[in-house]
Coordinates of C-alpha atoms and ligand atoms in Angstrom, one line a residue:
X1 CA 0.0 0.0 0.0
X2 CA 1.0 3.6 -0.5
X3 CA -0.5 7.1 -0.3
X4 CA 0.2 10.6 -1.4
X5 CA -1.4 13.9 -0.5
X6 CA -0.4 17.3 -1.7
X7 CA 1.6 19.4 0.7
X8 CA -0.8 22.4 0.6
X9 CA -2.9 22.3 3.8
X10 CA -6.2 24.2 3.7
X11 CA -7.8 24.7 7.1
X12 CA -11.4 25.5 7.9
X13 CA -10.3 29.0 8.8
X14 CA -8.8 29.3 5.3
X15 CA -12.2 28.3 3.8
X16 CA -14.0 30.9 5.9
X17 CA -11.9 33.6 4.1
X18 CA -13.4 32.4 0.7
X19 CA -17.0 31.8 1.8
X20 CA -19.5 32.2 4.6
X21 CA -18.6 29.2 6.7
X22 CA -16.8 28.6 10.0
X23 CA -14.4 26.2 11.6
X24 CA -17.1 25.4 14.2
X25 CA -19.8 24.5 11.6
X26 CA -17.4 22.3 9.6
X27 CA -16.1 20.4 12.7
X28 CA -19.5 20.0 14.2
X29 CA -21.2 18.6 11.0
X30 CA -18.3 16.7 9.5
X31 CA -15.4 16.3 11.9
X32 CA -13.1 17.8 9.3
X33 CA -10.3 20.1 10.5
X34 CA -8.3 20.5 7.4
X35 CA -7.8 19.0 3.9
X36 CA -5.1 19.1 1.2
X37 CA -5.7 21.0 -2.0
X38 CA -3.3 20.9 -4.9
X39 CA -1.8 24.3 -5.8
X40 CA -3.4 24.9 -9.3
X41 CA -1.2 23.5 -12.0
X42 CA 1.2 21.7 -9.7
X43 CA -0.3 18.2 -9.8
X44 CA -3.0 16.1 -11.3
X45 CA -5.2 13.1 -10.5
X46 CA -2.9 10.8 -12.5
X47 CA 0.2 12.5 -11.1
X48 CA -0.8 11.9 -7.5
X49 CA -1.9 8.3 -8.4
X50 CA 1.6 7.7 -9.8
X51 CA 3.2 8.9 -6.6
X52 CA 1.1 6.7 -4.4
X53 CA 1.7 3.8 -6.9
X54 CA 5.5 4.1 -6.7
X55 CA 5.4 3.8 -2.9
X56 CA 3.0 0.8 -3.1
X57 CA 5.2 -1.0 -5.7
X58 CA 8.3 -0.4 -3.7
X59 CA 6.7 -1.6 -0.4
X60 CA 5.6 -4.7 -2.2
X61 CA 9.3 -5.4 -3.1
X62 CA 8.5 -5.1 -6.8
X63 CA 9.6 -3.1 -9.8
X64 CA 7.1 -1.3 -12.0
X65 CA 7.6 -3.9 -14.8
X66 CA 6.4 -6.6 -12.4
X67 CA 2.9 -5.1 -12.5
X68 CA 0.8 -6.9 -15.1
X69 CA -2.5 -4.9 -14.9
X70 CA -3.6 -1.4 -13.8
X71 CA -7.0 -0.4 -12.3
X72 CA -7.6 3.3 -11.7
X73 CA -10.6 4.5 -9.8
X74 CA -11.5 8.2 -9.9
X75 CA -14.4 10.7 -10.4
X76 CA -12.0 13.4 -11.3
X77 CA -9.9 12.2 -14.3
X78 CA -7.3 14.6 -15.8
X79 CA -9.2 14.3 -19.2
X80 CA -12.7 13.6 -20.1
X81 CA -11.1 10.7 -22.1
X82 CA -8.9 8.7 -22.0
X83 CA -9.0 7.7 -18.3
X84 CA -5.9 8.0 -16.1
X85 CA -5.0 4.3 -16.2
X86 CA -3.0 4.7 -19.4
X87 CA -1.2 7.8 -17.9
X88 CA 0.1 5.6 -15.1
X89 CA 1.3 3.0 -17.5
X90 CA 3.2 5.7 -19.4
X91 CA 4.6 7.5 -16.3
X92 CA 5.8 4.3 -14.7
X93 CA 7.4 3.1 -17.9
X94 CA 5.6 -0.2 -17.8
X95 CA 5.3 -2.4 -20.9
X96 CA 2.0 -2.3 -22.8
X97 CA -0.1 -4.0 -20.1
X98 CA -3.8 -3.4 -19.8
X99 CA -5.2 -0.4 -17.9
X100 CA -8.8 -0.2 -16.7
X101 CA -10.6 2.9 -15.4
X102 CA -13.4 2.5 -12.8
X103 CA -16.1 5.1 -12.5
X104 CA -17.7 4.4 -9.1
X105 CA -16.9 7.5 -7.2
X106 CA -16.7 6.9 -3.4
X107 CA -17.0 3.2 -3.9
X108 CA -14.5 3.2 -6.7
X109 CA -11.5 1.7 -4.8
X110 CA -13.6 -1.2 -3.3
X111 CA -15.1 -1.9 -6.8
X112 CA -11.6 -1.8 -8.3
X113 CA -10.3 -4.1 -5.6
X114 CA -13.1 -6.6 -6.4
X115 CA -12.0 -6.7 -10.1
X116 CA -8.4 -7.2 -9.1
X117 CA -9.4 -10.0 -6.7
X118 CA -11.3 -11.9 -9.5
X119 CA -8.4 -11.5 -12.0
X120 CA -6.0 -12.8 -9.3
X121 CA -8.3 -15.7 -8.4
X122 CA -8.7 -16.8 -12.0
X123 CA -4.9 -16.7 -12.5
X124 CA -5.2 -14.1 -15.3
X125 CA -2.8 -11.7 -13.6
X126 CA -0.2 -11.9 -10.8
X127 CA 0.5 -8.3 -9.6
X128 CA -2.3 -5.8 -10.1
X129 CA -1.8 -2.1 -9.3
X130 CA -5.1 -0.6 -7.9
X131 CA -5.2 3.2 -7.5
X132 CA -7.8 5.6 -6.1
X133 CA -7.0 9.2 -6.8
X134 CA -8.9 12.5 -6.8
X135 CA -8.2 16.1 -7.5
X136 CA -11.4 17.7 -6.3
X137 CA -10.2 21.2 -5.6
X138 CA -10.0 22.3 -9.3
X139 CA -13.7 21.6 -9.8
X140 CA -15.4 23.0 -6.7
X141 CA -17.5 26.1 -6.3
X142 CA -15.4 28.1 -3.7
X143 CA -18.1 30.7 -3.1
X144 CA -20.8 30.6 -0.4
X145 CA -23.1 29.2 -3.0
X146 CA -21.0 25.9 -3.0
X147 CA -20.3 25.7 0.7
X148 CA -22.5 22.6 1.4
X149 CA -20.3 20.6 -0.9
X150 CA -16.9 22.3 -1.1
X151 CA -15.9 22.2 2.6
X152 CA -16.0 18.4 2.7
X153 CA -13.7 17.4 -0.2
X154 CA -10.0 17.0 -0.3
X155 CA -7.3 15.9 -2.8
X156 CA -5.1 12.8 -2.6
X157 CA -4.3 9.3 -3.8
X158 CA -3.9 5.8 -2.4
X159 CA -2.6 2.7 -4.1
X160 CA -2.4 -1.1 -3.5
X161 CA -0.5 -3.9 -5.2
X162 CA -2.7 -7.0 -5.1
X163 CA -0.7 -10.1 -5.5
X164 CA -1.4 -13.8 -5.7
X165 CA -0.7 -15.8 -2.5
X166 CA -0.3 -19.5 -1.9
X167 CA -1.7 -19.2 1.6
X168 CA -5.5 -20.1 1.4
X169 CA -6.1 -18.5 4.8
X170 CA -5.0 -15.0 3.8
X171 CA -6.2 -12.4 1.4
X172 CA -9.5 -11.0 0.1
X173 CA -12.2 -13.3 1.5
X174 CA -15.1 -11.7 -0.4
X175 CA -16.4 -8.5 -2.0
X176 CA -19.9 -7.2 -2.2
X177 CA -21.1 -4.6 -4.7
X178 CA -24.4 -2.6 -5.0
X179 CA -26.0 0.2 -7.0
X180 CA -29.2 2.2 -7.1
X181 CA -29.4 4.3 -10.2
X182 CA -32.7 5.9 -9.3
X183 CA -30.6 8.2 -7.0
X184 CA -28.0 9.1 -9.7
X185 CA -28.8 12.8 -9.6
X186 CA -28.7 13.2 -5.8
X187 CA -24.9 13.4 -5.9
X188 CA -23.7 14.2 -9.4
X189 CA -21.8 16.4 -11.7
X190 CA -24.0 16.7 -14.8
X191 CA -22.3 19.5 -16.7
X192 CA -19.5 18.3 -18.9
X193 CA -21.3 15.3 -20.4
X194 CA -22.6 14.0 -23.7
X195 CA -26.2 14.3 -22.3
X196 CA -25.7 18.0 -23.0
X197 CA -24.7 18.9 -26.6
X198 CA -21.4 20.6 -26.6
X199 CA -22.4 23.1 -29.4
X200 CA -25.4 24.1 -27.3
X201 CA -23.3 24.6 -24.2
X202 CA -20.8 26.8 -26.2
X203 CA -23.7 28.8 -27.7
X204 CA -25.3 29.4 -24.3
X205 CA -22.0 30.3 -22.6
X206 CA -23.9 30.8 -19.4
X207 CA -21.9 31.8 -16.4
X208 CA -24.8 31.0 -14.1
X209 CA -24.8 27.4 -15.3
X210 CA -24.1 25.5 -12.1
X211 CA -24.1 22.1 -13.7
X212 CA -20.3 22.3 -13.9
X213 CA -20.1 22.0 -10.2
X214 CA -20.9 18.9 -8.2
X215 CA -24.4 18.8 -6.7
X216 CA -25.1 16.9 -3.5
X217 CA -28.4 16.5 -1.7
X218 CA -26.4 16.2 1.6
X219 CA -29.2 15.1 4.0
X220 CA -30.5 12.5 1.6
X221 CA -27.0 11.1 0.9
X222 CA -26.3 11.1 4.7
X223 CA -29.5 9.1 5.5
X224 CA -28.8 6.5 2.7
X225 CA -25.2 6.2 3.8
X226 CA -26.0 5.3 7.4
X227 CA -28.3 2.5 6.3
X228 CA -26.2 1.1 3.4
X229 CA -22.9 1.0 5.3
X230 CA -24.0 -1.4 8.1
X231 CA -26.0 -3.4 5.5
X232 CA -23.1 -4.1 3.2
X233 CA -20.7 -4.7 6.2
X234 CA -23.1 -7.3 7.6
X235 CA -23.4 -8.9 4.2
X236 CA -19.7 -9.4 4.1
X237 CA -19.6 -10.7 7.7
X238 CA -22.6 -13.1 7.2
X239 CA -21.0 -14.6 4.0
X240 CA -17.9 -15.4 6.0
X241 CA -19.8 -16.5 9.1
X242 CA -18.3 -13.7 11.2
X243 CA -19.8 -11.2 13.6
X244 CA -19.1 -7.5 14.2
X245 CA -16.9 -8.3 17.2
X246 CA -14.6 -10.3 14.8
X247 CA -13.7 -7.2 12.8
X248 CA -10.1 -6.2 13.8
X249 CA -10.4 -3.0 11.8
X250 CA -13.1 -1.3 9.8
X251 CA -11.8 1.1 7.3
X252 CA -14.9 3.0 6.1
X253 CA -14.9 5.5 3.2
X254 CA -14.1 8.8 4.9
X255 CA -17.4 10.6 3.9
X256 CA -18.1 12.4 7.1
X257 CA -16.9 11.6 10.6
X258 CA -20.6 11.6 11.8
X259 CA -21.4 8.8 9.3
X260 CA -18.5 6.7 10.7
X261 CA -19.6 7.3 14.3
X262 CA -23.1 6.4 13.3
X263 CA -21.9 3.1 11.8
X264 CA -19.8 2.4 14.8
X265 CA -22.7 2.9 17.2
X266 CA -25.2 0.9 15.1
X267 CA -22.8 -2.0 14.9
X268 CA -21.6 -1.7 18.5
X269 CA -17.9 -1.5 17.5
X270 CA -15.2 -0.3 19.9
X271 CA -13.1 2.8 19.1
X272 CA -10.1 0.6 18.3
X273 CA -12.1 -1.3 15.6
X274 CA -12.7 1.8 13.4
X275 CA -10.2 3.8 11.5
X276 CA -10.9 7.5 10.8
X277 CA -8.6 10.2 9.4
X278 CA -11.1 12.5 7.7
X279 CA -10.1 15.1 10.2
X280 CA -6.8 15.6 8.4
X281 CA -7.7 15.0 4.7
X282 CA -11.4 15.6 4.3
X283 CA -13.4 13.4 1.9
X284 CA -11.1 12.2 -0.9
X285 CA -13.7 10.0 -2.6
X286 CA -12.0 7.0 -4.3
X287 CA -8.8 7.8 -2.6
X288 CA -10.1 7.8 1.0
X289 CA -10.2 4.0 1.6
X290 CA -6.6 3.3 0.4
X291 CA -5.2 6.4 2.1
X292 CA -6.8 5.4 5.4
X293 CA -5.8 1.7 5.0
X294 CA -2.2 2.7 4.3
X295 CA -2.1 5.1 7.3
X296 CA -3.6 2.4 9.5
X297 CA -0.9 0.0 8.4
X298 CA 1.8 2.5 9.0
X299 CA 0.4 3.2 12.5
X300 CA 0.5 -0.5 13.4
X301 CA -3.2 -0.8 13.4
X302 CA -3.2 -3.9 11.1
X303 CA -1.3 -7.1 11.9
X304 CA -1.0 -10.4 10.1
X305 CA -4.2 -12.5 10.5
X306 CA -6.4 -9.5 11.3
X307 CA -9.9 -9.3 9.8
X308 CA -10.0 -6.0 7.9
X309 CA -13.3 -4.7 6.5
X310 CA -13.4 -2.0 3.8
X311 CA -16.7 -0.3 3.1
X312 CA -17.9 2.6 1.0
X313 CA -20.9 4.5 -0.1
X314 CA -21.4 7.3 -2.5
X315 CA -22.6 8.8 -5.8
X316 CA -24.6 6.5 -8.1
X317 CA -25.6 5.5 -5.5
X318 CA -23.1 2.8 -5.3
X319 CA -21.9 1.0 -2.2
X320 CA -19.5 -1.9 -1.5
X321 CA -17.5 -3.8 1.0
X322 CA -14.5 -6.1 1.1
X323 CA -13.5 -8.5 3.8
X324 CA -9.8 -9.3 4.1
X325 CA -7.8 -11.6 6.3
X326 CA -4.5 -9.7 6.4
Ligands
LIG1 O1 -18.7 10.8 -0.1 C1 -19.9 10.1 0.0 C2 -21.0 11.0 -0.3 N1 -21.1 12.1 0.6 C3 -21.6 12.1 1.9 O2 -21.7 11.0 2.4 C4 -21.9 13.4 2.5 C5 -23.3 13.2 3.3 N2 -23.8 14.4 3.8 C6 -23.2 15.2 4.7 O3 -22.1 14.9 5.1 C7 -23.9 16.4 5.2 O4 -25.2 16.5 4.7 C8 -23.2 17.7 5.0 C9 -22.0 17.8 5.9 C10 -22.8 17.8 3.5 C11 -24.1 18.9 5.3 O5 -24.5 18.8 6.6 P1 -26.1 19.0 7.0 O6 -26.1 18.8 8.5 O7 -26.8 18.0 6.2 O8 -26.4 20.5 6.6 P2 -27.5 21.0 5.6 O9 -27.2 20.8 4.2 O10 -28.9 20.5 6.1 O11 -27.5 22.5 6.0 C12 -27.8 23.1 7.3 C13 -27.6 24.5 7.3 C14 -28.2 25.3 6.1 O12 -28.6 26.6 6.5 P3 -30.2 26.8 6.9 O13 -31.0 26.5 5.7 O14 -30.5 25.9 8.0 O15 -30.2 28.3 7.3 C15 -27.1 25.5 5.1 O16 -27.2 26.6 4.3 O17 -26.2 24.8 7.2 C16 -25.9 25.7 6.1 N3 -24.6 25.3 5.5 C17 -23.5 25.8 6.0 N4 -23.2 26.7 6.9 C18 -21.9 27.0 7.1 C19 -24.4 24.4 4.6 N5 -23.1 24.3 4.4 C20 -22.5 25.1 5.2 C21 -21.1 25.5 5.5 N6 -20.9 26.4 6.4 N7 -20.1 24.9 4.8

């Protein structure tokens, strides 16, 4: 595992200079104290992904050319197309291996991991690089109009190398994926899309067109998240005949600290069973699970044999979990 976040720290007080918000409001509603935002032009989603990937590959004791497949999850690609997977292949100087882009927003990393897991289990590939990376700051409305969305998002990247193991008792035990497209527009960025004709957009040239900023029905998303998270975690536990008390560490998508606390309470988990770092990085969407998991590993919170549960919920809606015996 490896992660990378930009050096530029943006505190809640920094945001209150841009818009009508306060440190108190942001902390109370989200638990976020600061986030990292790329200095404009200094990095990119693919660039941060590559930095996280280099660390993960080195920690795995491998060289870039040992990687035989790339999976890249993001909602904020450098380009509309192609997706950033190919940019990673180029930047790491890897041979012409396959590169797949996953578009599942906050659940992107767990979805990507499920794909890697299946390729490994069928024997198709041996060392798969899975990346979650987001550059949100370039696309947010940084005025008071956008405060309900903008204050929660941060930039960063996390990566994993998923490798075949001979030990049948270790590894990814199961993954569980869900979606509910009827809520697609409750958390979405509609603007730059083929559903809107480009020539029409150019002709309108409307500065009040807010469809270029992410829209989030915050309360609605929150209510769905606190139901779906426990559901999909229980699904993973039940399939493996385990109980909440068997979880060594739950690494939930860092959507909002209040959501994590709600899950912990509902599932009666102890503090040491749940990992949170949203206070430092905000919500980094597809990057949040691999960033948190890497940090948990570095802090000694995961040991061999532990039952680690990853879970995520977000735009789509999509939600997912993965249960791992470390
Ligand atoms: O990543 C996965 C998907 N995302 C999530 O899981 C996020 C889920 N939702 C949330 O985390 C919360 O809904 C938010 C943190 C985004 C918002 O919190 P909330 O408690 O749902 O606030 P709200 O949108 O109901 O707004 C309450 C009030 C409103 O004012 P009035 O109408 O009561 O006067 C907002 O205008 O707070 C106001 N407000 C703010 N005030 C200061 C909204 N954003 C801000 C802000 N600073 N940044």
